[in-house]
Amino acid sequence: MGERAPSHLIRVEVRPPYPVTVGEGLLAQVAATVEEQRVAIVSDAVVAGRYLADLEATLSGAGKVVSAHVVPAGEASKSARHWLELQRAFARGGLDRASAVVALGGGVVGDLAGFAAATYLRGVAWYQLPTSLLAMVDASVGGKTAIDLPEGKNLTGAFWQPRAVIADVATLATLPETELRQGAVELFKHGLLADRSLLDDFDATFGSSPRSPGALADAIARSVAVKAAIVAADEREGGVRAHLNLGHTLAHALEAVSGHRLTHGDAVAYGLHFAALLGRQRGHEDVTGATSRLLAWVRPAPLGVTELAALLPTMARDKKNLRGRRRFVLLRAVGEPCIVDDVSEPELERAWGALLEEVGA
């Protein structure tokens, strides 16, 4: 058996601060981090089948009282029904304010379990054990927790920071290739925002097969550091945290128009290239070569729409907008994001036309 990849520690400097540990074989060491004696694990059916029994054994072996709660895999589990079921299960299991919730899974499990922890007894401790690349680099950092409503995604939630995040890159070995590529889009976005080395090393990290656990852990740690710095500067999304929405204005509109058949990662890949095209029009650093290569690597599903007019109503409802003005996150250069509110429709049409010309509908 080869030597394990070294672990990386990143501190998220919010109140209270917490550590994010990225490495290989970390799930076997979780008991050393979880301080509470009574623990409720929340997972989904797919992840639970792979990792739940070992995690239960690890925590029980450390003398902890462990219960497990498994929800169906998929976005539909981020519902009021599943949230209420967890609340009642926590109560029946005797969880008190000295207990903890452990989220084992991807972004859906993290959102649901985090919101359940934030609301049970007005807030109990929780830990994130992300098992997807998207959750490792994005969803597990920042304290956003939420469930969906029939009226829209993530409309009921809370900012509730975890006690710790433990990202075991060994879990990525069982992640389907399409899901890994979805997560890599957010890592690439963090490179555009603040760490050019993530872009420079992208092909070496993700292009090889099999992928090196050490290279993955290093890239994930650098990506987490980018988001951690932004979250520390703006925990409640009142300012610079909006930079994390680079590429998301078009992405959210594409997702909505497709009825969410277009995945988030595919939509953000299109959105990053669209933002790069807008920036190039304005004389900013031309990063379209990099975003075009990302699109080619991700191989996203077709756009499914040819007319920009079909997307403008959703763009008008984007959460970044202020006083009725559309706002976009653009890049003056790699590492220099900016928010603009004066993008004209002719600019949007030109960028959309260039995107269509490159990828088709």
Coordinates of C-alpha atoms in Angstrom, one line a residue:
M1 CA 0.0 0.0 0.0
G2 CA 1.4 3.4 -1.0
E3 CA 2.1 6.2 1.3
R4 CA -0.9 8.4 2.0
A5 CA -1.1 11.9 0.8
P6 CA -0.2 14.5 3.4
S7 CA -3.1 16.4 5.1
H8 CA -3.7 20.1 4.7
L9 CA -5.3 22.4 7.4
I10 CA -7.1 25.6 6.5
R11 CA -8.8 27.7 9.2
V12 CA -12.0 29.6 8.4
E13 CA -11.7 32.8 10.4
V14 CA -15.4 33.4 11.2
R15 CA -16.9 33.5 14.7
P16 CA -16.2 31.0 16.0
P17 CA -13.4 29.9 13.7
Y18 CA -13.2 26.3 12.6
P19 CA -10.7 24.0 10.8
V20 CA -11.0 22.4 7.4
T21 CA -8.8 19.3 7.0
V22 CA -8.1 17.9 3.6
G23 CA -6.3 14.6 3.2
E24 CA -6.5 10.9 2.5
G25 CA -7.9 8.3 5.0
L26 CA -9.4 10.9 7.3
L27 CA -12.7 9.3 7.9
A28 CA -11.0 6.7 10.1
Q29 CA -9.8 9.6 12.4
V30 CA -13.1 11.5 12.8
A31 CA -13.6 10.4 16.4
A32 CA -10.6 12.5 17.4
T33 CA -12.3 15.6 16.1
V34 CA -15.9 15.1 17.2
E35 CA -15.9 16.0 20.9
E36 CA -19.6 15.4 21.7
Q37 CA -20.6 12.0 23.2
R38 CA -24.0 11.7 21.5
V39 CA -23.9 11.9 17.7
A40 CA -26.5 11.8 15.0
I41 CA -25.1 10.9 11.5
V42 CA -27.1 12.1 8.5
S43 CA -26.3 10.6 5.2
D44 CA -28.0 9.6 1.9
A45 CA -28.7 6.1 0.7
V46 CA -25.8 6.0 -1.8
V47 CA -23.1 7.4 0.5
A48 CA -24.4 5.4 3.5
G49 CA -24.0 2.2 1.6
R50 CA -20.3 2.9 1.1
Y51 CA -19.1 4.7 4.3
L52 CA -21.8 4.7 7.1
A53 CA -21.0 1.4 8.7
D54 CA -17.3 2.2 9.1
L55 CA -18.0 5.7 10.4
E56 CA -20.5 4.3 13.0
A57 CA -17.9 1.8 14.1
T58 CA -15.2 4.5 14.4
L59 CA -17.4 6.7 16.6
S60 CA -18.9 3.9 18.6
G61 CA -15.4 2.5 19.2
A62 CA -14.5 5.8 20.8
G63 CA -17.3 5.4 23.3
K64 CA -19.9 7.6 21.6
V65 CA -23.6 7.0 21.4
V66 CA -24.4 7.0 17.7
S67 CA -27.6 7.1 15.7
A68 CA -27.9 7.1 11.9
H69 CA -30.5 8.8 9.7
V70 CA -30.5 8.0 6.0
V71 CA -32.4 10.1 3.4
P72 CA -32.9 9.3 -0.3
A73 CA -30.1 10.6 -2.6
G74 CA -30.9 13.7 -4.6
E75 CA -32.2 17.3 -4.3
A76 CA -35.7 16.2 -3.3
S77 CA -34.4 15.3 0.1
K78 CA -33.8 19.0 0.8
S79 CA -37.5 19.3 1.8
A80 CA -39.5 20.5 4.8
R81 CA -40.7 16.9 5.2
H82 CA -37.2 15.4 5.5
W83 CA -36.1 18.3 7.8
L84 CA -39.1 17.7 10.1
E85 CA -38.4 13.9 10.1
L86 CA -34.8 14.7 11.3
Q87 CA -36.0 17.0 14.0
R88 CA -38.4 14.4 15.4
A89 CA -35.7 11.6 15.1
F90 CA -33.3 13.8 17.0
A91 CA -35.9 14.3 19.7
R92 CA -36.7 10.6 20.0
G93 CA -33.0 9.8 20.1
G94 CA -32.5 12.1 23.1
L95 CA -30.2 14.6 21.4
D96 CA -29.6 17.6 23.7
R97 CA -27.5 20.7 23.4
A98 CA -24.3 18.8 24.2
S99 CA -24.9 16.5 21.2
A100 CA -23.7 16.9 17.6
V101 CA -24.9 16.2 14.1
V102 CA -22.5 14.7 11.5
A103 CA -23.2 15.3 7.8
L104 CA -21.8 12.5 5.7
G105 CA -22.3 13.1 2.0
G106 CA -22.5 15.8 -0.7
G107 CA -24.0 19.2 -0.8
V108 CA -27.6 18.1 -0.4
V109 CA -26.8 16.2 2.8
G110 CA -24.7 19.1 4.1
D111 CA -27.5 21.6 3.5
L112 CA -30.2 19.4 5.0
A113 CA -28.2 18.2 8.0
G114 CA -26.8 21.7 8.7
F115 CA -30.2 23.3 8.7
A116 CA -31.5 20.5 11.0
A117 CA -28.6 21.2 13.4
A118 CA -29.2 25.0 13.2
T119 CA -32.8 24.7 14.1
Y120 CA -32.9 21.7 16.6
L121 CA -33.0 23.1 20.1
R122 CA -32.1 26.5 18.5
G123 CA -28.8 25.2 17.3
V124 CA -26.5 22.2 18.1
A125 CA -23.0 21.5 17.0
W126 CA -22.4 19.9 13.6
Y127 CA -19.6 18.5 11.5
Q128 CA -19.2 18.3 7.8
L129 CA -17.7 15.1 6.2
P130 CA -18.1 16.0 2.4
T131 CA -17.8 13.1 0.0
S132 CA -18.1 14.9 -3.3
L133 CA -15.6 17.3 -4.9
L134 CA -18.3 20.0 -5.2
A135 CA -19.1 19.7 -1.4
M136 CA -15.4 19.7 -0.5
V137 CA -14.5 22.9 -2.4
D138 CA -17.8 24.8 -2.1
A139 CA -20.8 23.7 -0.2
S140 CA -19.0 22.6 3.0
V141 CA -17.3 26.0 3.6
G142 CA -19.2 29.1 4.6
G143 CA -22.0 28.0 6.9
K144 CA -24.9 28.2 4.5
T145 CA -27.6 25.7 5.3
A146 CA -31.0 25.4 3.7
I147 CA -33.9 23.4 2.4
D148 CA -36.0 24.0 -0.7
L149 CA -39.6 25.1 -1.0
P150 CA -42.0 24.5 -3.8
E151 CA -41.4 28.1 -4.7
G152 CA -37.7 27.8 -5.1
K153 CA -34.3 26.4 -4.0
N154 CA -32.7 27.3 -0.7
L155 CA -35.5 29.7 0.4
T156 CA -35.5 28.5 4.0
G157 CA -32.2 28.3 5.7
A158 CA -29.7 29.7 8.2
F159 CA -26.0 30.6 8.5
W160 CA -24.7 28.0 10.9
Q161 CA -21.0 27.3 10.9
P162 CA -19.8 23.7 11.5
R163 CA -17.4 22.9 14.2
A164 CA -15.0 21.3 11.6
V165 CA -14.9 20.1 8.1
I166 CA -13.1 16.8 7.3
A167 CA -12.6 16.2 3.6
D168 CA -11.2 12.7 2.8
V169 CA -10.1 12.6 -0.8
A170 CA -10.2 8.8 -0.7
T171 CA -14.0 9.1 -1.1
L172 CA -13.5 10.7 -4.6
A173 CA -12.3 7.4 -5.9
T174 CA -15.9 6.2 -6.0
L175 CA -17.4 9.4 -7.3
P176 CA -18.7 9.2 -10.9
E177 CA -16.6 11.1 -13.4
T178 CA -19.4 13.4 -14.3
E179 CA -19.9 14.5 -10.7
L180 CA -16.2 15.0 -10.2
R181 CA -16.1 17.3 -13.3
Q182 CA -19.1 19.3 -11.8
G183 CA -17.1 19.9 -8.7
A184 CA -14.0 20.8 -10.6
V185 CA -15.9 23.7 -12.2
E186 CA -16.2 25.5 -8.8
L187 CA -12.5 24.8 -8.1
F188 CA -11.6 26.4 -11.4
K189 CA -13.8 29.4 -10.5
H190 CA -11.8 29.8 -7.3
G191 CA -8.7 29.9 -9.4
L192 CA -10.1 32.7 -11.5
L193 CA -11.1 34.6 -8.4
A194 CA -7.9 34.4 -6.5
D195 CA -5.3 31.7 -7.3
R196 CA -3.9 31.5 -10.8
S197 CA -1.9 28.4 -9.8
L198 CA -5.2 26.4 -9.7
L199 CA -5.6 27.2 -13.3
D200 CA -2.0 26.5 -14.2
D201 CA -2.1 23.1 -12.5
F202 CA -5.7 22.1 -13.5
D203 CA -4.8 19.8 -16.4
A204 CA -2.0 18.1 -14.4
T205 CA -4.4 17.6 -11.4
F206 CA -7.5 16.4 -13.3
G207 CA -6.3 15.2 -16.6
S208 CA -4.3 12.2 -15.4
S209 CA -5.8 8.8 -14.7
P210 CA -5.7 7.5 -12.1
R211 CA -5.6 10.9 -10.3
S212 CA -3.1 11.4 -7.6
P213 CA -4.7 11.7 -4.1
G214 CA -1.8 14.1 -3.2
A215 CA -2.5 16.4 -6.1
L216 CA -6.2 16.3 -5.5
A217 CA -5.7 17.1 -1.8
D218 CA -3.4 20.0 -2.6
A219 CA -5.7 21.5 -5.2
I220 CA -8.8 21.1 -2.9
A221 CA -6.9 22.7 0.0
R222 CA -5.9 25.7 -2.2
S223 CA -9.5 26.1 -3.5
V224 CA -10.9 25.9 0.1
A225 CA -8.4 28.6 1.1
V226 CA -9.8 30.9 -1.5
K227 CA -13.3 30.5 -0.3
A228 CA -12.3 30.6 3.3
A229 CA -10.7 34.0 2.9
I230 CA -13.7 35.4 1.1
V231 CA -16.1 34.0 3.7
A232 CA -13.9 35.4 6.6
A233 CA -14.1 38.8 5.0
D234 CA -17.9 38.7 4.5
E235 CA -19.6 35.9 6.5
R236 CA -23.2 37.0 5.9
E237 CA -22.9 37.8 2.1
G238 CA -23.1 41.6 2.4
G239 CA -20.2 42.5 0.1
V240 CA -17.2 40.6 -1.4
R241 CA -18.8 37.2 -0.8
A242 CA -20.9 38.0 -3.9
H243 CA -17.7 37.5 -5.9
L244 CA -18.3 33.7 -5.4
N245 CA -21.2 34.2 -7.8
L246 CA -18.8 34.6 -10.8
G247 CA -20.6 32.8 -13.7
H248 CA -23.7 32.2 -11.7
T249 CA -26.0 34.9 -13.2
L250 CA -26.3 33.1 -16.5
A251 CA -25.9 29.7 -14.8
H252 CA -29.0 30.2 -12.5
A253 CA -31.0 31.4 -15.5
L254 CA -30.0 28.4 -17.6
E255 CA -30.9 26.0 -14.7
A256 CA -34.3 27.7 -14.3
V257 CA -35.2 27.7 -18.0
S258 CA -34.2 24.0 -18.3
G259 CA -36.3 23.0 -15.3
H260 CA -33.0 22.1 -13.6
R261 CA -32.4 19.4 -16.1
L262 CA -29.1 21.2 -16.8
T263 CA -26.8 20.5 -13.8
H264 CA -25.3 23.2 -11.7
G265 CA -21.8 22.4 -12.7
D266 CA -22.6 22.4 -16.4
A267 CA -24.5 25.7 -16.1
V268 CA -21.6 27.4 -14.2
A269 CA -19.1 26.2 -16.8
Y270 CA -21.3 28.0 -19.4
G271 CA -21.6 31.0 -17.1
L272 CA -17.9 31.4 -16.5
H273 CA -17.2 31.5 -20.2
F274 CA -20.1 34.0 -20.7
A275 CA -18.6 36.2 -18.0
A276 CA -15.2 35.9 -19.6
L277 CA -16.7 37.0 -23.0
L278 CA -18.3 40.0 -21.3
G279 CA -15.0 40.9 -19.7
R280 CA -13.1 40.6 -23.0
Q281 CA -15.6 43.1 -24.6
R282 CA -14.7 45.6 -21.9
G283 CA -11.0 45.3 -22.4
H284 CA -10.4 43.2 -19.3
E285 CA -7.8 40.4 -19.2
D286 CA -8.8 37.8 -21.8
V287 CA -9.4 34.6 -20.0
T288 CA -11.7 33.1 -22.6
G289 CA -9.0 30.6 -23.7
A290 CA -9.0 29.1 -20.2
T291 CA -12.8 29.1 -19.8
S292 CA -13.2 27.6 -23.3
R293 CA -10.8 24.8 -22.4
L294 CA -12.8 24.2 -19.2
L295 CA -16.0 23.8 -21.3
A296 CA -14.3 21.3 -23.6
W297 CA -13.1 19.3 -20.6
V298 CA -16.5 19.3 -18.7
R299 CA -18.4 18.4 -21.9
P300 CA -21.6 20.0 -20.6
A301 CA -25.1 19.1 -21.8
P302 CA -26.5 21.3 -24.5
L303 CA -27.6 24.8 -23.6
G304 CA -31.2 23.9 -24.7
V305 CA -32.0 27.6 -25.4
T306 CA -31.1 29.8 -28.4
E307 CA -32.6 33.2 -27.5
L308 CA -31.2 35.4 -24.7
A309 CA -34.6 36.9 -24.2
A310 CA -35.7 33.6 -22.7
L311 CA -33.1 34.1 -19.9
L312 CA -33.5 37.8 -19.1
P313 CA -36.6 37.5 -16.8
T314 CA -34.7 35.1 -14.6
M315 CA -31.6 37.3 -14.7
A316 CA -33.8 40.2 -13.5
R317 CA -34.6 38.2 -10.3
D318 CA -31.0 37.4 -9.5
K319 CA -30.2 37.9 -5.8
K320 CA -27.2 40.1 -6.6
N321 CA -29.4 42.7 -8.3
L322 CA -30.1 46.0 -6.6
R323 CA -32.7 48.6 -7.3
G324 CA -33.8 46.9 -10.4
R325 CA -30.3 46.9 -12.0
R326 CA -28.7 43.7 -13.2
R327 CA -25.4 43.0 -11.6
F328 CA -22.7 40.8 -12.9
V329 CA -19.4 39.5 -11.3
L330 CA -16.7 40.0 -13.9
L331 CA -12.9 39.7 -13.8
R332 CA -10.6 42.7 -14.5
A333 CA -7.9 40.1 -14.4
V334 CA -7.4 36.7 -12.8
G335 CA -7.5 37.5 -9.1
E336 CA -9.3 40.8 -9.6
P337 CA -13.1 40.3 -9.5
C338 CA -15.5 43.2 -9.7
I339 CA -19.2 43.7 -9.6
V340 CA -20.7 45.8 -12.4
D341 CA -24.3 47.1 -12.8
D342 CA -24.0 48.7 -16.2
V343 CA -23.9 45.8 -18.6
S344 CA -26.1 46.7 -21.6
E345 CA -28.4 44.4 -23.5
P346 CA -26.3 44.8 -26.6
E347 CA -23.2 43.6 -24.6
L348 CA -25.2 40.7 -23.4
E349 CA -26.4 39.8 -26.9
R350 CA -22.8 39.9 -28.3
A351 CA -21.5 37.7 -25.5
W352 CA -24.5 35.3 -25.9
G353 CA -23.9 35.2 -29.7
A354 CA -20.2 34.4 -29.2
L355 CA -21.1 31.6 -26.7
L356 CA -23.7 30.1 -29.1
E357 CA -21.3 30.3 -32.0
E358 CA -18.8 28.3 -30.0
V359 CA -21.0 25.6 -28.4
G360 CA -24.3 25.7 -30.3
A361 CA -27.6 25.2 -28.6

